[in-house]
PDB file of C-alpha atoms and ligand atoms in Angstrom:
ATOM      1  CA  MET A  19      19.361   2.217   2.221  1.00 44.00           C
ATOM      2  CA  GLU A  20      17.347   5.209   0.466  1.00 50.00           C
ATOM      3  CA  ASN A  21      19.841   6.957  -1.600  1.00 48.00           C
ATOM      4  CA  LEU A  22      18.359  10.720  -1.418  1.00 50.00           C
ATOM      5  CA  GLU A  23      20.898  11.937  -3.492  1.00 52.00           C
ATOM      6  CA  ASN A  24      20.300  10.571  -6.836  1.00 64.00           C
ATOM      7  CA  LEU A  25      16.644   9.914  -7.179  1.00 86.00           C
ATOM      8  CA  SER A  26      15.330  10.101 -10.856  1.00 93.00           C
ATOM      9  CA  CYS A  27      11.870  10.166 -11.877  1.00 95.00           C
ATOM     10  CA  LEU A  28      10.121   6.735 -12.482  1.00 94.00           C
ATOM     11  CA  ARG A  29       8.922   7.475 -15.703  1.00 94.00           C
ATOM     12  CA  CYS A  30      11.250   9.404 -17.654  1.00 95.00           C
ATOM     13  CA  HIS A  31      14.529   8.598 -15.836  1.00 94.00           C
ATOM     14  CA  ARG A  32      15.149  12.512 -15.418  1.00 90.00           C
ATOM     15  CA  GLU A  33      17.346  13.094 -12.534  1.00 91.00           C
ATOM     16  CA  LEU A  34      15.562  14.955  -9.568  1.00 90.00           C
ATOM     17  CA  GLU A  35      18.082  16.587  -7.192  1.00 83.00           C
ATOM     18  CA  ALA A  36      17.322  17.718  -3.373  1.00 81.00           C
ATOM     19  CA  GLY A  37      15.172  20.923  -4.025  1.00 83.00           C
ATOM     20  CA  HIS A  38      14.019  19.889  -7.458  1.00 87.00           C
ATOM     21  CA  LYS A  39      10.232  20.038  -7.813  1.00 93.00           C
ATOM     22  CA  SER A  40       8.796  16.375  -7.843  1.00 95.00           C
ATOM     23  CA  VAL A  41       5.983  14.075  -6.581  1.00 95.00           C
ATOM     24  CA  ALA A  42       7.179  11.747  -4.118  1.00 93.00           C
ATOM     25  CA  VAL A  43       5.218   8.445  -3.430  1.00 93.00           C
ATOM     26  CA  TYR A  44       6.207   6.577  -0.269  1.00 93.00           C
ATOM     27  CA  MET A  45       5.121   2.943  -0.055  1.00 92.00           C
ATOM     28  CA  PHE A  46       5.701   0.553   2.932  1.00 95.00           C
ATOM     29  CA  ALA A  47       4.252  -2.931   3.756  1.00 96.00           C
ATOM     30  CA  GLN A  48       3.032  -4.020   7.287  1.00 97.00           C
ATOM     31  CA  THR A  49       1.766  -7.183   8.693  1.00 97.00           C
ATOM     32  CA  VAL A  50      -1.696  -6.849  10.336  1.00 96.00           C
ATOM     33  CA  GLY A  51      -3.106  -9.255  13.051  1.00 96.00           C
ATOM     34  CA  ILE A  52       0.152 -11.246  12.874  1.00 95.00           C
ATOM     35  CA  ARG A  53       2.712 -11.084  15.878  1.00 94.00           C
ATOM     36  CA  PRO A  54       5.270  -9.755  16.027  1.00 95.00           C
ATOM     37  CA  ARG A  55       3.790  -7.021  13.839  1.00 95.00           C
ATOM     38  CA  GLN A  56       6.460  -6.584  11.074  1.00 97.00           C
ATOM     39  CA  LYS A  57       6.953  -3.475   8.848  1.00 96.00           C
ATOM     40  CA  SER A  58       9.147  -3.020   5.824  1.00 96.00           C
ATOM     41  CA  ALA A  59      11.276  -0.372   4.840  1.00 96.00           C
ATOM     42  CA  ALA A  60       9.693   2.497   3.130  1.00 94.00           C
ATOM     43  CA  GLN A  61      10.324   2.836  -0.912  1.00 92.00           C
ATOM     44  CA  ARG A  62      10.390   6.346  -2.172  1.00 92.00           C
ATOM     45  CA  ILE A  63       9.170   6.696  -5.704  1.00 93.00           C
ATOM     46  CA  CYS A  64       9.519   9.851  -7.272  1.00 94.00           C
ATOM     47  CA  PHE A  65       7.923  11.545 -10.411  1.00 95.00           C
ATOM     48  CA  CYS A  66       9.117  14.803 -12.120  1.00 95.00           C
ATOM     49  CA  PRO A  67       6.051  17.505 -12.494  1.00 96.00           C
ATOM     50  CA  PRO A  68       5.469  17.036 -16.372  1.00 96.00           C
ATOM     51  CA  CYS A  69       5.078  12.946 -15.764  1.00 96.00           C
ATOM     52  CA  SER A  70       2.915  13.677 -12.812  1.00 97.00           C
ATOM     53  CA  VAL A  71       0.761  15.876 -14.763  1.00 97.00           C
ATOM     54  CA  SER A  72       0.697  13.478 -17.776  1.00 96.00           C
ATOM     55  CA  LEU A  73      -0.053  10.545 -15.732  1.00 96.00           C
ATOM     56  CA  ALA A  74      -2.867  12.246 -13.914  1.00 96.00           C
ATOM     57  CA  MET A  75      -4.281  13.446 -17.254  1.00 96.00           C
ATOM     58  CA  GLY A  76      -4.160   9.957 -18.932  1.00 96.00           C
ATOM     59  CA  PRO A  77      -6.178   7.032 -18.370  1.00 96.00           C
ATOM     60  CA  PRO A  78      -6.041   4.660 -15.447  1.00 95.00           C
ATOM     61  CA  PRO A  79      -3.182   1.948 -15.611  1.00 94.00           C
ATOM     62  CA  GLU A  80      -3.284  -1.699 -15.202  1.00 95.00           C
ATOM     63  CA  GLY A  81      -2.592  -3.044 -11.835  1.00 95.00           C
ATOM     64  CA  ALA A  82      -4.031  -2.196  -8.459  1.00 95.00           C
ATOM     65  CA  LEU A  83      -0.666  -0.536  -7.014  1.00 92.00           C
ATOM     66  CA  ASN A  84      -0.597   1.392 -10.100  1.00 93.00           C
ATOM     67  CA  LEU A  85      -4.144   2.625  -9.938  1.00 95.00           C
ATOM     68  CA  ALA A  86      -3.800   3.465  -6.290  1.00 94.00           C
ATOM     69  CA  ALA A  87      -0.610   5.879  -7.151  1.00 94.00           C
ATOM     70  CA  TRP A  88      -2.502   7.140 -10.084  1.00 96.00           C
ATOM     71  CA  GLN A  89      -5.316   8.348  -8.054  1.00 96.00           C
ATOM     72  CA  MET A  90      -2.946   9.551  -5.548  1.00 96.00           C
ATOM     73  CA  ILE A  91      -1.152  11.711  -8.234  1.00 96.00           C
ATOM     74  CA  ARG A  92      -4.462  12.820  -9.520  1.00 97.00           C
ATOM     75  CA  ASP A  93      -5.423  14.187  -6.105  1.00 97.00           C
ATOM     76  CA  LEU A  94      -2.422  16.281  -6.031  1.00 96.00           C
ATOM     77  CA  VAL A  95      -2.895  17.328  -9.588  1.00 96.00           C
ATOM     78  CA  SER A  96      -6.616  18.266  -9.324  1.00 96.00           C
ATOM     79  CA  SER A  97      -6.543  19.807  -6.026  1.00 96.00           C
ATOM     80  CA  ASP A  98      -4.184  22.989  -6.617  1.00 95.00           C
ATOM     81  CA  PRO A  99      -2.489  24.368  -9.816  1.00 95.00           C
ATOM     82  CA  ALA A 100       0.984  24.454  -8.266  1.00 96.00           C
ATOM     83  CA  LEU A 101       1.984  21.165  -9.896  1.00 96.00           C
ATOM     84  CA  ASN A 102       0.674  22.182 -13.276  1.00 95.00           C
ATOM     85  CA  VAL A 103       2.611  25.290 -13.077  1.00 95.00           C
ATOM     86  CA  ALA A 104       5.756  23.430 -12.069  1.00 94.00           C
ATOM     87  CA  ALA A 105       5.307  20.908 -15.024  1.00 94.00           C
ATOM     88  CA  TRP A 106       4.540  23.954 -17.433  1.00 92.00           C
ATOM     89  CA  GLU A 107       7.951  25.795 -16.163  1.00 90.00           C
ATOM     90  CA  SER A 108       9.826  22.415 -16.666  1.00 88.00           C
ATOM     91  CA  LEU A 109       8.517  22.455 -20.255  1.00 87.00           C
ATOM     92  CA  ARG A 110       9.606  26.066 -20.722  1.00 88.00           C
ATOM     93  CA  GLY A 111      13.088  24.838 -19.515  1.00 82.00           C
ATOM     94  CA  ILE A 112      13.168  27.629 -16.678  1.00 64.00           C
ATOM     95  CA  ALA A 113      12.852  25.391 -13.825  1.00 50.00           C
ATOM     96  CA  GLY A 114      16.616  25.001 -13.242  1.00 54.00           C
ATOM     97  CA  PHE A 115      16.795  28.978 -13.050  1.00 56.00           C
ATOM     98  CA  LEU A 116      14.379  29.383 -10.249  1.00 54.00           C
ATOM     99  CA  PRO A 117      15.119  28.667  -6.569  1.00 56.00           C
ATOM    100  CA  ALA A 118      13.025  25.933  -4.942  1.00 56.00           C
ATOM    101  CA  THR A 119      10.988  28.044  -2.482  1.00 59.00           C
ATOM    102  CA  GLY A 120      12.519  27.801   0.921  1.00 55.00           C
ATOM    103  CA  THR A 121      14.374  24.583   0.399  1.00 53.00           C
ATOM    104  CA  ASP A 122      17.320  26.010  -1.854  1.00 50.00           C
ATOM    105  CA  ASP A 123      20.392  25.240  -0.039  1.00 54.00           C
ATOM    106  CA  THR A 124      22.068  22.903  -2.202  1.00 51.00           C
ATOM    107  CA  PRO A 125      24.540  24.274  -4.702  1.00 52.00           C
ATOM    108  CA  ARG A 126      23.090  25.696  -7.619  1.00 50.00           C
ATOM    109  CA  ARG A 127      22.652  23.613 -10.762  1.00 48.00           C
ATOM    110  CA  THR A 128      24.747  24.728 -13.844  1.00 45.00           C
ATOM    111  CA  ILE A 129      23.312  25.337 -17.390  1.00 44.00           C
ATOM    112  CA  ALA A 130      25.295  22.521 -18.686  1.00 44.00           C
ATOM    113  CA  SER A 131      23.750  19.630 -16.457  1.00 43.00           C
ATOM    114  CA  GLY A 132      20.738  20.178 -19.178  1.00 44.00           C
ATOM    115  CA  TYR A 133      16.891  19.299 -18.856  1.00 46.00           C
ATOM    116  CA  PHE A 134      16.837  17.628 -21.933  1.00 46.00           C
ATOM    117  CA  GLU A 135      18.466  14.234 -22.952  1.00 43.00           C
ATOM    118  CA  PHE A 136      17.909  13.462 -26.594  1.00 43.00           C
TER     119      PHE A 136
HETATM  120 ZN1   ZN B 371       9.571  12.346 -15.390  1.00 58.15          ZN
END
Protein backbone atom coordinates (compact mmCIF):
# COMPACT_ATOMS: atom_id res chain seq x y z
CA MET A 1 0.00 0.00 0.00
CA GLU A 2 1.29 3.38 -0.96
CA ASN A 3 0.96 6.04 1.70
CA LEU A 4 0.64 9.33 -0.10
CA GLU A 5 0.19 11.36 3.06
CA ASN A 6 3.49 10.67 4.77
CA LEU A 7 6.17 10.75 2.14
CA SER A 8 9.57 11.98 3.10
CA CYS A 9 12.76 12.71 1.24
CA LEU A 10 14.81 9.53 0.94
CA ARG A 11 18.05 11.43 1.52
CA CYS A 12 17.32 13.95 4.28
CA HIS A 13 14.01 12.55 5.59
CA ARG A 14 12.32 15.93 5.33
CA GLU A 15 8.57 15.41 5.26
CA LEU A 16 7.02 16.02 1.84
CA GLU A 17 3.30 16.63 2.05
CA ALA A 18 0.95 16.66 -0.93
CA GLY A 19 1.59 19.75 -3.02
CA HIS A 20 5.15 20.18 -1.81
CA LYS A 21 7.75 20.51 -4.50
CA SER A 22 9.71 17.30 -4.86
CA VAL A 23 11.07 14.78 -7.35
CA ALA A 24 9.33 11.40 -7.39
CA VAL A 25 11.10 8.34 -8.77
CA TYR A 26 8.71 5.52 -9.61
CA MET A 27 9.97 1.99 -9.86
CA PHE A 28 8.32 -1.31 -10.65
CA ALA A 29 9.48 -4.70 -11.83
CA GLN A 30 7.89 -6.91 -14.47
CA THR A 31 8.70 -10.31 -15.83
CA VAL A 32 9.72 -10.57 -19.49
CA GLY A 33 9.24 -13.68 -21.62
CA ILE A 34 7.66 -15.58 -18.74
CA ARG A 35 3.99 -16.50 -18.68
CA PRO A 36 1.94 -15.37 -16.95
CA ARG A 37 3.49 -11.92 -17.06
CA GLN A 38 3.90 -10.57 -13.57
CA LYS A 39 4.17 -6.98 -12.51
CA SER A 40 5.12 -5.78 -9.07
CA ALA A 41 3.47 -2.92 -7.24
CA ALA A 42 5.10 0.43 -8.00
CA GLN A 43 7.34 2.03 -5.42
CA ARG A 44 7.50 5.78 -5.17
CA ILE A 45 10.73 7.31 -3.90
CA CYS A 46 10.84 11.03 -3.25
CA PHE A 47 13.60 13.62 -3.04
CA CYS A 48 13.18 17.22 -1.90
CA PRO A 49 14.49 19.86 -4.37
CA PRO A 50 17.74 20.61 -2.46
CA CYS A 51 18.63 16.92 -2.28
CA SER A 52 17.73 16.43 -5.95
CA VAL A 53 20.04 19.25 -7.00
CA SER A 54 22.73 18.14 -4.58
CA LEU A 55 22.61 14.57 -5.88
CA ALA A 56 22.66 15.73 -9.49
CA MET A 57 25.65 18.00 -8.91
CA GLY A 58 27.52 15.33 -6.98
CA PRO A 59 29.59 12.40 -8.20
CA PRO A 60 27.90 9.25 -9.54
CA PRO A 61 26.77 6.88 -6.77
CA GLU A 62 27.67 3.23 -6.36
CA GLY A 63 25.32 0.57 -7.72
CA ALA A 64 23.40 0.18 -10.94
CA LEU A 65 19.99 1.20 -9.55
CA ASN A 66 21.42 4.24 -7.79
CA LEU A 67 23.22 5.21 -10.96
CA ALA A 68 20.02 4.91 -13.01
CA ALA A 69 18.14 7.14 -10.54
CA TRP A 70 21.05 9.60 -10.45
CA GLN A 71 21.01 9.90 -14.23
CA MET A 72 17.26 10.54 -14.25
CA ILE A 73 17.56 13.26 -11.59
CA ARG A 74 20.51 14.82 -13.43
CA ASP A 75 18.36 14.88 -16.54
CA LEU A 76 15.64 16.84 -14.70
CA VAL A 77 18.03 19.22 -12.96
CA SER A 78 19.96 19.98 -16.13
CA SER A 79 16.99 20.39 -18.48
CA ASP A 80 15.20 23.25 -16.71
CA PRO A 81 16.17 25.67 -13.91
CA ALA A 82 12.75 25.28 -12.17
CA LEU A 83 14.00 22.54 -9.87
CA ASN A 84 17.08 24.59 -9.00
CA VAL A 85 14.82 27.54 -8.20
CA ALA A 86 12.70 25.31 -5.95
CA ALA A 87 15.86 24.19 -4.15
CA TRP A 88 16.96 27.79 -3.78
CA GLU A 89 13.54 28.76 -2.38
CA SER A 90 13.79 25.91 0.08
CA LEU A 91 17.22 27.06 1.22
CA ARG A 92 15.84 30.53 1.68
CA GLY A 93 13.10 29.07 3.85
CA ILE A 94 10.32 30.64 1.83
CA ALA A 95 9.02 27.57 0.04
CA GLY A 96 6.44 26.92 2.73
CA PHE A 97 4.88 30.33 2.26
CA LEU A 98 4.40 30.10 -1.48
CA PRO A 99 1.44 28.16 -2.89
CA ALA A 100 2.29 25.24 -5.14
CA THR A 101 1.14 26.29 -8.60
CA GLY A 102 -2.30 24.92 -9.33
CA THR A 103 -2.14 22.10 -6.80
CA ASP A 104 -2.68 23.94 -3.55
CA ASP A 105 -5.95 22.48 -2.34
CA THR A 106 -4.44 21.13 0.86
CA PRO A 107 -4.65 23.15 4.07
CA ARG A 108 -1.91 25.72 4.41
CA ARG A 109 1.00 24.64 6.55
CA THR A 110 1.78 26.76 9.53
CA ILE A 111 5.14 28.31 10.26
CA ALA A 112 5.32 26.17 13.37
CA SER A 113 5.82 23.03 11.27
CA GLY A 114 9.32 24.31 10.56
CA TYR A 115 11.65 23.49 7.74
CA PHE A 116 14.78 22.89 9.69
CA GLU A 117 15.24 20.12 12.18
CA PHE A 118 18.44 20.35 14.12
ZN1 LIG B 1 15.98 15.94 1.03
